[in-house]
Amino acid sequence: MSRIGVFICHCGENISRTVDVERVAAQVGTLPGVAFSTDYKYMCSDPGQGLLKKAIQEQRLSHVVVAACSPRMHEKTFRKAVESAGLNPFLCEMANIREHCSWVHEDREEATQKAIEIVGMMVERVKKNRVLPTITVPVTKRSLVIGGGIAGIQAALDIADCGHEVVLVEREPSIGGHMAQLSETFPTLDCSQCIMTPKMVDVANHPKIKLYTYAEIEHVEGYIGNFQVTVRKKARSVDEDKCTGCGVCMTKCPQKKIPNTFDRNLGMRPAIYVPFPQAVPNTPVIDRENCTKFKTGKCGVCQKVCGPGAVDYEQEDQLIVEPVGAIVVATGFDLYSIEEKPKGSPIKGYGEFGHGKIPDVIDGMTFERLASASGPTGGKILRPSDGREPKQIVFIQCVGSRAREKGISYCSKICCMYTAKHTMLYHHKVHDGQAYVFFMDARTPGKSYDEFWRRSIEEEEAVYIRGMVSRLYQKGDKIVVMGSDIAVGVQVEIEADMVVLATAVQPQKGADTLAQKLGISYDKYHFYSEAHAKLRPVECATAGIYLAGACQGPKDIPDTVSQASAAAAKVMTLFAKDKLEREPIVAKVREAGCVGCFYCRKVCPYGAVEEKEIRDRQGNLIKVVAYVNPGVCGGCGTCQATCPSKSVELDGYTDEQIVAMIESL
């Protein structure tokens, strides 16, 4: 005979404002099998959990039902409390009378009656619960970090400094990411390279970090603690072990008119190149699309002048399999472009800004390269079209961001601050110049951020105009900016020498493809989704995969570094034990009924379904059935719903339990 304890939570006033919790506790206490029923203001608090533990021991309870908020919020909390009192944690169930009842009803009588029925359903369900043993899986104490920007570098260094091996994969020829392109950083105006370069060198020299640059993730299989990751190391056409980084090959290369993407196409580079002088590793890569040797079979100068013989035209891509226990995704961001988009794209371009065809209309990252001492102009602010110094610059904020008509509704978070920084850098370099900023509003939520923004106006004399720009067009060597100043209600027209657009932050190209390889979710913009915005902000729903930096959403450098260290801490928590314990809410196959159609394998989002051979004592094959790997299974139940022979059952969600809930109504 079951002895069930029912505990009703007031949740402050979240539940008790609409539901008569005392009446619910009294009425549920009369149900068959209920030995104890009570209510308390905050069941999740320490006194509330103490009440639950005490009742289990004094009332000799065999099962527990807690009626409170969503199980997503506190199911683990109450199951831990039940376990500490001596019960199997899976003999505890939660009835959601907040999100499913009190928050969606106004009539107190109806809400109270519904709450009684919800709790009654869970009482009948918990009677059918079975003792489930915890699943243990071994942990490979190596981690993979995808992305070599500041987020990936910080996460890799934190994990490696704790004594665990890290595989860091970066798809560009050098680590550093966008931070390596910046001139200075807000709000302190520190030199970005001065901050970044030592960390890049630390990564290259760390004995626990294996660095793969010019490489991409090809395939991922496995599960938390036991991933098998295939890395495609693309052919550099230069042997990294032989190369000394002398740079003679780059100097002698006759093909030197290739736009340098690191400098936002403002400068030129040779066909064999390193992206920037401080690159790590300092090993060149041959751009095969533009190299004369690969295009025509002629030339070969770089190979002739290379003393160590590092240039290898026959080098091919390598596929390397790395076993890891955890994955940190830190793939960073890209910038929205105002260029015309492909037909049918949900993101639109800016025809009113010339679709990017006006040479002196540039984005914020291009301005960073102009302002950088290591940039194509040596830190001088010069117009891309004719190399003249601009005396009037217009900065336009929220280009793409917060623009539903362009397909992007979110705020990019960093634009207000970096535009303020740009006005300062411009004033420092062009003393007789004037900066104008068109903005909707200023968003400066960070330490010393608002003071920094005000400084750009009060000390650096930037003129801020609250209003939108309707059109840009070329007029001789000037760019006419037409907008409005809604503060005074007038139309504004400025003849500028240069226009700088604060364009929206977007995920990297291919973010959705990588997410599909990893088995993680993403939103409509292709930013990766966290498991819970407040309680699990760096974890994915797929166990063992963590997020760091702007791949999850727009972030500034301090937030990115903080999140990278948080992701590293989660990895270290996972690596703290030799074996991982996980919930046994997994699917099981009834082999006698399985017909081997493997529909379950087709729909499984975790790749948990495998083939299992059933043989007789003589070793003869009888049939092949489905087998669910408990270490991989995420407990979603899709296989159970799909199985035509009803041979799959999900522990914790059996047919008996579901039918009992229905019958209670």
CSV table of N, CA, C and O in Angstrom, one decimal, residues 427-495:
chain,number,residue,atom,x,y,z
A,427,HIS,N,38.2,62.0,-33.3
A,427,HIS,CA,38.6,63.4,-32.8
A,427,HIS,C,40.1,63.4,-32.3
A,427,HIS,O,40.7,64.4,-32.5
A,428,HIS,N,40.6,62.3,-31.8
A,428,HIS,CA,42.0,62.2,-31.4
A,428,HIS,C,42.9,62.3,-32.7
A,428,HIS,O,44.0,62.8,-32.6
A,429,LYS,N,42.4,61.8,-33.8
A,429,LYS,CA,43.3,61.7,-35.0
A,429,LYS,C,43.1,62.9,-36.0
A,429,LYS,O,44.0,63.2,-36.7
A,430,VAL,N,41.8,63.4,-36.0
A,430,VAL,CA,41.5,64.5,-36.9
A,430,VAL,C,41.0,65.6,-36.0
A,430,VAL,O,39.8,65.7,-35.8
A,431,HIS,N,41.9,66.5,-35.6
A,431,HIS,CA,41.5,67.4,-34.5
A,431,HIS,C,40.5,68.5,-35.0
A,431,HIS,O,39.7,69.0,-34.2
A,432,ASP,N,40.6,68.8,-36.3
A,432,ASP,CA,39.6,69.8,-36.8
A,432,ASP,C,38.4,69.2,-37.5
A,432,ASP,O,37.6,69.8,-38.2
A,433,GLY,N,38.2,67.9,-37.3
A,433,GLY,CA,37.1,67.2,-37.8
A,433,GLY,C,35.8,67.2,-37.0
A,433,GLY,O,35.9,67.6,-35.8
A,434,GLN,N,34.7,67.0,-37.5
A,434,GLN,CA,33.4,67.0,-36.8
A,434,GLN,C,32.7,65.7,-37.0
A,434,GLN,O,32.5,65.2,-38.1
A,435,ALA,N,32.3,65.1,-35.9
A,435,ALA,CA,31.5,63.8,-35.9
A,435,ALA,C,30.0,64.0,-35.6
A,435,ALA,O,29.7,64.7,-34.6
A,436,TYR,N,29.1,63.5,-36.4
A,436,TYR,CA,27.7,63.5,-36.1
A,436,TYR,C,27.2,62.0,-35.9
A,436,TYR,O,27.7,61.1,-36.7
A,437,VAL,N,26.3,61.8,-35.0
A,437,VAL,CA,25.8,60.5,-34.7
A,437,VAL,C,24.3,60.5,-34.8
A,437,VAL,O,23.6,61.2,-34.0
A,438,PHE,N,23.7,59.8,-35.7
A,438,PHE,CA,22.2,59.6,-35.8
A,438,PHE,C,21.9,58.3,-34.9
A,438,PHE,O,22.5,57.3,-35.1
A,439,PHE,N,21.0,58.5,-33.9
A,439,PHE,CA,20.7,57.4,-33.0
A,439,PHE,C,19.3,57.4,-32.6
A,439,PHE,O,18.6,58.5,-32.7
A,440,MET,N,18.7,56.2,-32.2
A,440,MET,CA,17.4,56.1,-31.7
A,440,MET,C,17.3,56.4,-30.2
A,440,MET,O,16.6,57.2,-29.7
A,441,ASP,N,18.2,55.7,-29.5
A,441,ASP,CA,18.4,56.0,-28.1
A,441,ASP,C,19.8,55.3,-27.7
A,441,ASP,O,20.3,54.5,-28.5
A,442,ALA,N,20.3,55.7,-26.6
A,442,ALA,CA,21.6,55.2,-26.1
A,442,ALA,C,21.4,54.1,-25.1
A,442,ALA,O,20.7,54.3,-24.1
A,443,ARG,N,22.0,53.0,-25.3
A,443,ARG,CA,21.9,51.8,-24.4
A,443,ARG,C,23.3,51.5,-23.9
A,443,ARG,O,24.2,51.0,-24.7
A,444,THR,N,23.6,51.9,-22.6
A,444,THR,CA,24.9,51.8,-22.1
A,444,THR,C,24.9,51.0,-20.8
A,444,THR,O,25.3,51.5,-19.7
A,445,PRO,N,24.5,49.8,-20.7
A,445,PRO,CA,24.4,49.0,-19.5
A,445,PRO,C,25.7,48.3,-19.1
A,445,PRO,O,25.9,47.1,-19.4
A,446,GLY,N,26.6,49.0,-18.5
A,446,GLY,CA,27.9,48.3,-18.1
A,446,GLY,C,28.6,49.3,-17.2
A,446,GLY,O,28.4,50.5,-17.2
A,447,LYS,N,29.6,48.7,-16.5
A,447,LYS,CA,30.4,49.5,-15.6
A,447,LYS,C,31.2,50.6,-16.4
A,447,LYS,O,31.9,50.3,-17.3
A,448,SER,N,31.0,51.9,-16.0
A,448,SER,CA,31.7,53.0,-16.6
A,448,SER,C,31.2,53.3,-18.1
A,448,SER,O,31.8,54.1,-18.8
A,449,TYR,N,30.2,52.6,-18.5
A,449,TYR,CA,29.7,52.7,-19.9
A,449,TYR,C,29.0,54.1,-20.2
A,449,TYR,O,29.3,54.8,-21.1
A,450,ASP,N,28.1,54.4,-19.3
A,450,ASP,CA,27.4,55.7,-19.5
A,450,ASP,C,28.3,56.9,-19.4
A,450,ASP,O,28.2,57.8,-20.2
A,451,GLU,N,29.3,56.8,-18.5
A,451,GLU,CA,30.3,57.9,-18.4
A,451,GLU,C,31.1,58.0,-19.6
A,451,GLU,O,31.4,59.1,-20.1
A,452,PHE,N,31.4,56.9,-20.2
A,452,PHE,CA,32.2,56.9,-21.5
A,452,PHE,C,31.4,57.5,-22.6
A,452,PHE,O,31.9,58.3,-23.4
A,453,TRP,N,30.1,57.1,-22.7
A,453,TRP,CA,29.3,57.6,-23.7
A,453,TRP,C,29.1,59.2,-23.6
A,453,TRP,O,29.2,59.9,-24.6
A,454,ARG,N,28.9,59.6,-22.4
A,454,ARG,CA,28.8,61.1,-22.2
A,454,ARG,C,30.1,61.8,-22.5
A,454,ARG,O,30.0,63.0,-23.0
A,455,ARG,N,31.2,61.2,-22.2
A,455,ARG,CA,32.5,61.8,-22.6
A,455,ARG,C,32.6,62.1,-24.0
A,455,ARG,O,33.2,63.1,-24.4
A,456,SER,N,32.1,61.2,-24.9
A,456,SER,CA,32.1,61.4,-26.3
A,456,SER,C,31.4,62.7,-26.7
A,456,SER,O,31.8,63.4,-27.7
A,457,ILE,N,30.4,63.1,-26.0
A,457,ILE,CA,29.6,64.3,-26.3
A,457,ILE,C,30.3,65.5,-25.6
A,457,ILE,O,30.5,66.6,-26.2
A,458,GLU,N,30.5,65.4,-24.3
A,458,GLU,CA,31.0,66.5,-23.5
A,458,GLU,C,32.4,66.9,-23.7
A,458,GLU,O,32.8,68.1,-23.7
A,459,GLU,N,33.3,65.9,-24.0
A,459,GLU,CA,34.7,66.2,-24.1
A,459,GLU,C,35.2,66.1,-25.6
A,459,GLU,O,36.1,66.9,-26.0
A,460,GLU,N,34.6,65.2,-26.3
A,460,GLU,CA,35.1,64.9,-27.7
A,460,GLU,C,34.2,65.6,-28.7
A,460,GLU,O,34.5,65.5,-29.9
A,461,GLU,N,33.2,66.3,-28.3
A,461,GLU,CA,32.4,67.2,-29.1
A,461,GLU,C,31.6,66.5,-30.2
A,461,GLU,O,31.4,67.1,-31.3
A,462,ALA,N,31.3,65.3,-30.0
A,462,ALA,CA,30.4,64.6,-31.0
A,462,ALA,C,29.0,65.2,-30.9
A,462,ALA,O,28.5,65.4,-29.8
A,463,VAL,N,28.4,65.4,-32.1
A,463,VAL,CA,27.0,65.9,-32.1
A,463,VAL,C,26.0,64.7,-32.3
A,463,VAL,O,26.1,64.1,-33.3
A,464,TYR,N,25.2,64.4,-31.3
A,464,TYR,CA,24.3,63.3,-31.4
A,464,TYR,C,22.9,63.9,-31.8
A,464,TYR,O,22.4,64.9,-31.3
A,465,ILE,N,22.3,63.3,-32.8
A,465,ILE,CA,21.0,63.7,-33.4
A,465,ILE,C,20.1,62.5,-33.2
A,465,ILE,O,20.3,61.4,-33.8
A,466,ARG,N,19.1,62.7,-32.4
A,466,ARG,CA,18.1,61.7,-32.2
A,466,ARG,C,17.1,61.6,-33.4
A,466,ARG,O,16.3,62.4,-33.5
A,467,GLY,N,17.3,60.6,-34.2
A,467,GLY,CA,16.5,60.4,-35.3
A,467,GLY,C,17.0,59.4,-36.3
A,467,GLY,O,18.1,58.9,-36.1
A,468,MET,N,16.3,59.1,-37.3
A,468,MET,CA,16.6,58.1,-38.3
A,468,MET,C,17.1,58.7,-39.6
A,468,MET,O,16.7,59.8,-39.9
A,469,VAL,N,18.0,58.0,-40.3
A,469,VAL,CA,18.4,58.4,-41.6
A,469,VAL,C,17.5,57.7,-42.7
A,469,VAL,O,17.4,56.5,-42.6
A,470,SER,N,17.0,58.5,-43.6
A,470,SER,CA,16.1,57.9,-44.6
A,470,SER,C,16.8,57.6,-45.9
A,470,SER,O,16.4,56.6,-46.6
A,471,ARG,N,17.9,58.3,-46.1
A,471,ARG,CA,18.6,58.0,-47.4
A,471,ARG,C,20.0,58.6,-47.4
A,471,ARG,O,20.3,59.6,-46.8
A,472,LEU,N,20.9,57.9,-48.2
A,472,LEU,CA,22.2,58.3,-48.5
A,472,LEU,C,22.4,58.4,-50.0
A,472,LEU,O,21.9,57.5,-50.7
A,473,TYR,N,23.1,59.4,-50.5
A,473,TYR,CA,23.4,59.3,-51.9
A,473,TYR,C,24.7,60.1,-52.2
A,473,TYR,O,25.1,61.0,-51.4
A,474,GLN,N,25.4,59.8,-53.3
A,474,GLN,CA,26.7,60.4,-53.6
A,474,GLN,C,26.4,61.7,-54.4
A,474,GLN,O,25.5,61.8,-55.3
A,475,LYS,N,27.1,62.8,-54.0
A,475,LYS,CA,27.0,64.1,-54.7
A,475,LYS,C,28.4,64.6,-54.9
A,475,LYS,O,29.0,65.2,-53.9
A,476,GLY,N,28.9,64.4,-56.0
A,476,GLY,CA,30.3,64.7,-56.2
A,476,GLY,C,31.2,63.8,-55.4
A,476,GLY,O,31.1,62.6,-55.4
A,477,ASP,N,32.1,64.5,-54.6
A,477,ASP,CA,32.9,63.7,-53.7
A,477,ASP,C,32.4,63.6,-52.3
A,477,ASP,O,33.0,63.2,-51.3
A,478,LYS,N,31.1,64.1,-52.1
A,478,LYS,CA,30.5,64.1,-50.8
A,478,LYS,C,29.4,63.1,-50.7
A,478,LYS,O,28.9,62.6,-51.8
A,479,ILE,N,29.0,62.7,-49.5
A,479,ILE,CA,27.8,61.8,-49.3
A,479,ILE,C,26.8,62.6,-48.6
A,479,ILE,O,27.0,63.1,-47.5
A,480,VAL,N,25.6,62.7,-49.2
A,480,VAL,CA,24.5,63.5,-48.6
A,480,VAL,C,23.7,62.5,-47.7
A,480,VAL,O,23.3,61.5,-48.2
A,481,VAL,N,23.6,62.9,-46.4
A,481,VAL,CA,22.9,62.1,-45.5
A,481,VAL,C,21.6,62.9,-45.1
A,481,VAL,O,21.6,64.0,-44.6
A,482,MET,N,20.5,62.2,-45.4
A,482,MET,CA,19.2,62.8,-45.2
A,482,MET,C,18.5,62.1,-44.0
A,482,MET,O,18.3,60.9,-44.1
A,483,GLY,N,18.2,62.9,-43.0
A,483,GLY,CA,17.5,62.3,-41.8
A,483,GLY,C,16.6,63.3,-41.1
A,483,GLY,O,16.3,64.3,-41.7
A,484,SER,N,16.3,62.9,-39.9
A,484,SER,CA,15.4,63.8,-39.1
A,484,SER,C,15.9,63.9,-37.7
A,484,SER,O,16.5,63.0,-37.2
A,485,ASP,N,15.7,65.0,-37.1
A,485,ASP,CA,16.0,65.2,-35.7
A,485,ASP,C,14.7,65.3,-34.9
A,485,ASP,O,14.0,66.4,-34.9
A,486,ILE,N,14.2,64.2,-34.3
A,486,ILE,CA,12.9,64.2,-33.7
A,486,ILE,C,12.8,65.0,-32.4
A,486,ILE,O,11.8,65.4,-31.9
A,487,ALA,N,14.0,65.4,-31.8
A,487,ALA,CA,14.0,66.2,-30.6
A,487,ALA,C,13.5,67.6,-30.9
A,487,ALA,O,12.9,68.2,-30.0
A,488,VAL,N,13.8,68.1,-32.0
A,488,VAL,CA,13.4,69.5,-32.4
A,488,VAL,C,12.4,69.5,-33.5
A,488,VAL,O,11.9,70.5,-33.9
A,489,GLY,N,12.1,68.3,-34.1
A,489,GLY,CA,11.1,68.2,-35.2
A,489,GLY,C,11.5,68.8,-36.5
A,489,GLY,O,10.7,69.5,-37.1
A,490,VAL,N,12.8,68.7,-36.9
A,490,VAL,CA,13.2,69.2,-38.2
A,490,VAL,C,13.9,68.2,-39.0
A,490,VAL,O,14.4,67.2,-38.5
A,491,GLN,N,13.9,68.4,-40.3
A,491,GLN,CA,14.7,67.5,-41.2
A,491,GLN,C,16.1,68.0,-41.3
A,491,GLN,O,16.4,69.2,-41.2
A,492,VAL,N,17.0,67.0,-41.4
A,492,VAL,CA,18.5,67.3,-41.3
A,492,VAL,C,19.1,66.8,-42.6
A,492,VAL,O,18.8,65.7,-43.1
A,493,GLU,N,20.0,67.6,-43.2
A,493,GLU,CA,20.7,67.1,-44.4
A,493,GLU,C,22.2,67.5,-44.1
A,493,GLU,O,22.5,68.7,-43.9
A,494,ILE,N,23.1,66.5,-44.2
A,494,ILE,CA,24.5,66.7,-43.9
A,494,ILE,C,25.3,66.2,-45.1
A,494,ILE,O,25.1,65.1,-45.6
A,495,GLU,N,26.2,67.1,-45.6
A,495,GLU,CA,27.2,66.6,-46.6
A,495,GLU,C,28.4,66.1,-46.0
A,495,GLU,O,29.3,66.9,-45.5
